[in-house]
CSV table of C-alpha atoms and ligand atoms in Angstrom, one decimal:
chain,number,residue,atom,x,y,z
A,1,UNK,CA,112.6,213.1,85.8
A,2,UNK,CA,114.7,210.7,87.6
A,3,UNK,CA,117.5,209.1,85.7
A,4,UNK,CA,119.6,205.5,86.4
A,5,UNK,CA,123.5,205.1,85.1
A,6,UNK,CA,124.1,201.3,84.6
A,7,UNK,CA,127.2,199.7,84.1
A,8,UNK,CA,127.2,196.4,82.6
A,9,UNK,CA,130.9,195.2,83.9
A,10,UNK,CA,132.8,192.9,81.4
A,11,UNK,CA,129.9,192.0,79.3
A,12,UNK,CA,132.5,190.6,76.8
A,13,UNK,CA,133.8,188.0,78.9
A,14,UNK,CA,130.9,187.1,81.1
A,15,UNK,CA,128.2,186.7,79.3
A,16,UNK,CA,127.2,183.5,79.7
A,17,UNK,CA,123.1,181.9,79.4
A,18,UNK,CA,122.1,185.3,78.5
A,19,UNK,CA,122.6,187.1,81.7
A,20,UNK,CA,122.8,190.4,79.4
A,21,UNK,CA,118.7,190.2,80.1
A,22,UNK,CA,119.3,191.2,83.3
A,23,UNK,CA,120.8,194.9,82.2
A,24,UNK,CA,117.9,194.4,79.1
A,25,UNK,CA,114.7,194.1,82.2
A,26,UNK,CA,116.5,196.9,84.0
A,27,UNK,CA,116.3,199.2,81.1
A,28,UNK,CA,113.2,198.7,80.1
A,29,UNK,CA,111.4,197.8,83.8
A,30,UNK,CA,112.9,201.4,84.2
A,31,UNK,CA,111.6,203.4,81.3
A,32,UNK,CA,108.3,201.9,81.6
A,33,UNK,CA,107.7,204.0,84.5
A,34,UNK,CA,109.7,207.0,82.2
A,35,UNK,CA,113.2,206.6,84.2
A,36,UNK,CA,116.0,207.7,81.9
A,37,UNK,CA,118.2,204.9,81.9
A,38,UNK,CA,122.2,205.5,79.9
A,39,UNK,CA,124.0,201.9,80.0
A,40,UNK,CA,128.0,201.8,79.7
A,41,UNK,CA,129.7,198.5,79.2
A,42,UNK,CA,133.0,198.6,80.8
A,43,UNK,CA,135.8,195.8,80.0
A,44,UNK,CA,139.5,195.1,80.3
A,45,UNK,CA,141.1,198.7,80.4
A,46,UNK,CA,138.6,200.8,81.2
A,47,UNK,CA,138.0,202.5,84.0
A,48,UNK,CA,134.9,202.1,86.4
A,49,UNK,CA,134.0,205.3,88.1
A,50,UNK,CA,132.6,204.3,91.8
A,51,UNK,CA,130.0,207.6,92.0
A,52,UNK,CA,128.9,207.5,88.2
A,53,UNK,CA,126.7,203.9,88.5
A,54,UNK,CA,123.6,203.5,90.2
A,55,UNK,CA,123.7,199.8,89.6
A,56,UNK,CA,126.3,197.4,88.0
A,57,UNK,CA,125.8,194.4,86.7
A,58,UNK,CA,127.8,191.4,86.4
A,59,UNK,CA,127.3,188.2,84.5
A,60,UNK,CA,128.2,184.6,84.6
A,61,UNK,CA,131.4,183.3,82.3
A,62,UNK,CA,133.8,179.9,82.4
A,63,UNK,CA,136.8,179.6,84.4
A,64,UNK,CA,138.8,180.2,81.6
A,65,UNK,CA,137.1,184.1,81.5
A,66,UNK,CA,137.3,184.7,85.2
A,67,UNK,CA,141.3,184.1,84.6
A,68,UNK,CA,141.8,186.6,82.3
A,69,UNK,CA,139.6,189.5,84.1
A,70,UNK,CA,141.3,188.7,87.6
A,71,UNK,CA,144.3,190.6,87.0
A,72,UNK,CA,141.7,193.5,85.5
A,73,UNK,CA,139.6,193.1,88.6
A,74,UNK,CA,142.1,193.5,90.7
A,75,UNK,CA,143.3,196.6,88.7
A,76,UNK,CA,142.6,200.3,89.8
A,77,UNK,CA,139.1,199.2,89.4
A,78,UNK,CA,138.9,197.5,92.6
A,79,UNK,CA,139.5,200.5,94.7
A,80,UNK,CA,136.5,201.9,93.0
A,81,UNK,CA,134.1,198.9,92.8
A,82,UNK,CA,134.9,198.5,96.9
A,83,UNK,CA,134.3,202.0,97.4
A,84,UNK,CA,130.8,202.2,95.2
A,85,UNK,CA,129.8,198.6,97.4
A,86,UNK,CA,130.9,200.0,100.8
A,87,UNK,CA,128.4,203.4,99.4
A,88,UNK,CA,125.6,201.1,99.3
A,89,UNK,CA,125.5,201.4,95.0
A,90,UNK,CA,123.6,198.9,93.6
A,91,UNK,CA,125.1,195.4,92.0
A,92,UNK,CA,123.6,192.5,90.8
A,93,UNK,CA,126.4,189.4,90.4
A,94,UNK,CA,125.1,186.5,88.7
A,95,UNK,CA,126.9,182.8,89.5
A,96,UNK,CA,130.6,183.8,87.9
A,97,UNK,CA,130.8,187.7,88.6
A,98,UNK,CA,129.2,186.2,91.8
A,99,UNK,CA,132.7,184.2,92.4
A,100,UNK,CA,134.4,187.0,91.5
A,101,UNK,CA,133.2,189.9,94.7
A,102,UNK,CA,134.3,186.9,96.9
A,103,UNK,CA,138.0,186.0,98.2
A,104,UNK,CA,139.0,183.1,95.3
A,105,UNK,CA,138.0,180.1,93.5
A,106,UNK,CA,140.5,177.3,94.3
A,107,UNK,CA,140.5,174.9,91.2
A,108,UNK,CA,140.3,171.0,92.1
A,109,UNK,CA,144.0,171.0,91.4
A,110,UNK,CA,144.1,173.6,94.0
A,111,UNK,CA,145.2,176.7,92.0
A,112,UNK,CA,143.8,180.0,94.0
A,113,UNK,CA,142.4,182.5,91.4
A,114,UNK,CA,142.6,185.7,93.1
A,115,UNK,CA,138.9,187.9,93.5
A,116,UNK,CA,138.2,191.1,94.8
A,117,UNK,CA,137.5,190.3,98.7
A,118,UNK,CA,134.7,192.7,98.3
A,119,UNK,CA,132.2,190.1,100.3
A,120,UNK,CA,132.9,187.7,102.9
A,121,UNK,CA,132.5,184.4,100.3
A,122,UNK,CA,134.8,182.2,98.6
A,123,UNK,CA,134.7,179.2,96.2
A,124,UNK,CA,135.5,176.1,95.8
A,125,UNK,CA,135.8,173.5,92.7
A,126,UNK,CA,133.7,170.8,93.0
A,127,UNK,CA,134.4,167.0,91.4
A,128,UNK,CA,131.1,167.7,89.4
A,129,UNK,CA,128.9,170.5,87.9
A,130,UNK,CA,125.6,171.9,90.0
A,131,UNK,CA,123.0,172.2,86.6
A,132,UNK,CA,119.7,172.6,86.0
A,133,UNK,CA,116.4,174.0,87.2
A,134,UNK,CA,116.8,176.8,90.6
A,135,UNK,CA,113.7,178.0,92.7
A,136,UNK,CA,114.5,179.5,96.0
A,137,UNK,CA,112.5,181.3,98.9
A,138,UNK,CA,113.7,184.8,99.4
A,139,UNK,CA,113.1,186.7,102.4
A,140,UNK,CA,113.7,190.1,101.2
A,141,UNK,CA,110.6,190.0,98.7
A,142,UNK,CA,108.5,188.9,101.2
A,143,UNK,CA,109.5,191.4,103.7
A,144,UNK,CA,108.5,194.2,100.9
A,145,UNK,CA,105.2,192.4,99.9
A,146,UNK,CA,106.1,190.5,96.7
A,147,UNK,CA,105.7,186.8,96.1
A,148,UNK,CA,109.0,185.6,97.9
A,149,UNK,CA,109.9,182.6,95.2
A,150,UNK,CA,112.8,182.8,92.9
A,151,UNK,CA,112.9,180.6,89.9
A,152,UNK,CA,116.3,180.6,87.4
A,153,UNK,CA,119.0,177.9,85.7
A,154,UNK,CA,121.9,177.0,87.5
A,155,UNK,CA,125.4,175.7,86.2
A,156,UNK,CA,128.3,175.6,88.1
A,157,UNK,CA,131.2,173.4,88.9
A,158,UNK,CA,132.3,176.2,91.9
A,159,UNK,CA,131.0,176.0,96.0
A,160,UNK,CA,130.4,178.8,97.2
A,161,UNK,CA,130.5,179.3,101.0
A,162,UNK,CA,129.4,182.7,103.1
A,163,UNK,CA,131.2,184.1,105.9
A,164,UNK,CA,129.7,185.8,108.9
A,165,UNK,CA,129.4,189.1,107.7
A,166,UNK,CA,127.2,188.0,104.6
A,167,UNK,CA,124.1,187.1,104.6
A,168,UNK,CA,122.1,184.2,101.9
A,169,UNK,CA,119.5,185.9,99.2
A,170,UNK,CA,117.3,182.9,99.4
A,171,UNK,CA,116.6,179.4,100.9
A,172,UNK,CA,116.5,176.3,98.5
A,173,UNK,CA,113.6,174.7,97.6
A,174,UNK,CA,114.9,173.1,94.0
A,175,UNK,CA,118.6,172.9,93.2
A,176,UNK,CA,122.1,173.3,94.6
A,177,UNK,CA,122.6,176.5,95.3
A,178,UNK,CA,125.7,177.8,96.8
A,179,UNK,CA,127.4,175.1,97.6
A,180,UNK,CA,124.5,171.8,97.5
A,181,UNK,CA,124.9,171.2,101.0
A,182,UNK,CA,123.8,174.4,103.2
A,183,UNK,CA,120.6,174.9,101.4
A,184,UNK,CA,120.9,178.8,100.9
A,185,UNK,CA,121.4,180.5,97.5
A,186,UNK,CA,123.0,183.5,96.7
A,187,UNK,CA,124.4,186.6,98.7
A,188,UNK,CA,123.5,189.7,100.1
A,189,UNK,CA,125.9,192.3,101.4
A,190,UNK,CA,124.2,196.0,101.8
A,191,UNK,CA,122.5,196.6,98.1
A,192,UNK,CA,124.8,193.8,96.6
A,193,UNK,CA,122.4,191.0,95.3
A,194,UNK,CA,123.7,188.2,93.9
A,195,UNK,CA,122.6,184.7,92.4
A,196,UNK,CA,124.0,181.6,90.9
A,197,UNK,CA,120.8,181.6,88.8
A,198,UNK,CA,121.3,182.4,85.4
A,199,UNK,CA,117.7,182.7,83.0
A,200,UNK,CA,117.9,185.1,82.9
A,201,UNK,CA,117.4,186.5,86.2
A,202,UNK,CA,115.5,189.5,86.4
A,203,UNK,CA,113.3,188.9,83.4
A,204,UNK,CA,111.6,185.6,85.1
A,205,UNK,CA,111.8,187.5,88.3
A,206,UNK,CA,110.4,190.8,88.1
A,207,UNK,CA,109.7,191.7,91.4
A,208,UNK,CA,113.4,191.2,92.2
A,209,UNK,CA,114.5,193.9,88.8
A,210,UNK,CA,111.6,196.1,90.8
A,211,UNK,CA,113.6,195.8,94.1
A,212,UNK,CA,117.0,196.6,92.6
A,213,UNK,CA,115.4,199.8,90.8
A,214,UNK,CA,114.0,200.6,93.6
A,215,UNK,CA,116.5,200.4,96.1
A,216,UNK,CA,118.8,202.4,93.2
A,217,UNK,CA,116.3,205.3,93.1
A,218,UNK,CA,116.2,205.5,97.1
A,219,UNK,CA,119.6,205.9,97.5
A,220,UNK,CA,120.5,208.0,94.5
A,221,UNK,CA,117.2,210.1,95.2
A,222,UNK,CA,116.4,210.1,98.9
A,223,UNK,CA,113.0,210.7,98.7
A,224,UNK,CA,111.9,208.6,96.0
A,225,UNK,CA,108.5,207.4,96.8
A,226,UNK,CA,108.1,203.8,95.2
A,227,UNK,CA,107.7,202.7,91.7
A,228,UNK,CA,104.2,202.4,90.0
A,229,UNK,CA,103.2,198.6,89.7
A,230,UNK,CA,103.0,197.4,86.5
A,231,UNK,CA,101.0,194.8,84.7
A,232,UNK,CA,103.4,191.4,85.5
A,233,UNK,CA,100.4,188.9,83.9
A,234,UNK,CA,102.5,187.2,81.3
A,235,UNK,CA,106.0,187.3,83.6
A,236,UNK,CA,104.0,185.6,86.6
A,237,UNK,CA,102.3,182.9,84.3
A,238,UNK,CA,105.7,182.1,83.7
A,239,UNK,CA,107.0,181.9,86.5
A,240,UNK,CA,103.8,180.1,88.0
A,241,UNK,CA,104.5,177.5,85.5
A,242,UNK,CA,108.1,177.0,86.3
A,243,UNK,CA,107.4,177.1,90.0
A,244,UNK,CA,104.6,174.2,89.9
A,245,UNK,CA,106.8,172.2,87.7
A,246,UNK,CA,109.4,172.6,89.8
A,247,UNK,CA,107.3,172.1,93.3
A,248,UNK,CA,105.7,169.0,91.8
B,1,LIG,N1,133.2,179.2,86.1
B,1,LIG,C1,132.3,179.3,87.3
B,1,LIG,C2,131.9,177.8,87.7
B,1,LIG,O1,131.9,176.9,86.9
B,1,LIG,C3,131.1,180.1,87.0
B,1,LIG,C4,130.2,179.4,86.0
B,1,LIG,C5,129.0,180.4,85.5
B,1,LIG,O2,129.1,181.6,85.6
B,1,LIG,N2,127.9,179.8,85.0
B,1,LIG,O3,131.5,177.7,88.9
């Protein structure tokens, strides 16, 4: 029976627009197909073992959180959280724990919050928030045979900009994205997905939950052949609905 460790990482602090459905879809996208599936949250103080998780997840959360986990961050467990990203583990960062696997986020008074420099990105404050309705064009799916649209809520007052050695998850089609001005959403750094696009994600996205699982299984398992398909009918009208809203 294969099994998946998930870490939800500072779920106390970055929880913002529900982005705890993200672990929730995980869980039970996993079990569906009888996966085993243990969940730890780990917060200020406690330690985050790099060869323990298969995937971690990390949520959105104000300013005002991303201040008090830095110094945390930047703790023992950054040592550990490099080491399980450079090991190709799984993560999925959503809009603040996004910020925070970059360089900084430079407030508009131009205060540099330290971040892990785990991925080539940093952040900048912008004079106004990026909100509302995401959908994006992702390569990735496409490439492994799923519908290659994206749809989630964005809400952001940082600009986030890639450097060389990272790549974009997805190409705008409604929203701001990273930044509002290069048209690309997200990151992608070996299996290290993340998204400004809160919803939450995965839930209103399921072949993207299916992709994280599944590259989790591969590299904890080698030889895992694939997950079974399941019956996506209700998440697809969903998301069908949002995307011709949105495309209109
Ligand atoms: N505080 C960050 C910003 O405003 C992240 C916000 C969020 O996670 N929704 O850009």
């Amino acid at each position: 029976m294969y099994e998946l460790n998930i870490c939800h990482l500072y779920p106390d602090l970055l929880n913002l627009y529900g982005d705890r459905g993200n672990v929730i879809a995980l869980k039970k996208r996993a079990e569906w197909r009888n996966i085993k599936v243990s969940i730890d949250a780990v917060t200020i103080g406690d330690a985050y073992d790099s060869e323990k998780y298969d995937i971690t997840v990390l949520g959105g959360g104000q300013t005002y959180e991303q201040k008090i986990i830095s110094p945390d961050l930047l703790s023992e467990k950054a040592s550990e959280i490099k080491s399980a990203i450079e090991g190709n583990k799984v993560f999925l960062c959503i809009c603040g724990g996004f910020q925070m696997l970059g360089r900084y986020y430079r407030t508009r008074e131009g205060e540099e919050i330290e971040f892990l420099g785990a991925l080539d990105l940093w952040t900048v404050e912008g004079e106004t928030r990026i909100i509302g309705n995401i959908l994006f064009e992702c390569d990735i799916l496409a490439a492994e045979g799923y519908d290659s649209k994206i749809v989630g809520f964005e809400n952001h007052q940082g600009r986030t900009y890639l450097g060389p050695d990272v790549k974009p998850l997805g190409r705008i089609l409604t929203g701001g994205g990273n930044n509002g001005e290069d048209g690309l959403e997200g990151a992608v750094y070996k299996n290290v997905f993340c998204s400004y696009a809160h919803g939450s994600l995965l839930p209103k996205n399921p072949a993207l939950a299916d992709l994280l699982l599944s590259r989790a299984l591969k590299q904890k398992y080698g030889d895992f052949a694939g997950l079974p398909r399941l019956d996506d009918t209700f998440e697809n009208m969903a998301r069908e609905s949002m995307i011709s809203r949105l495309l209109k």
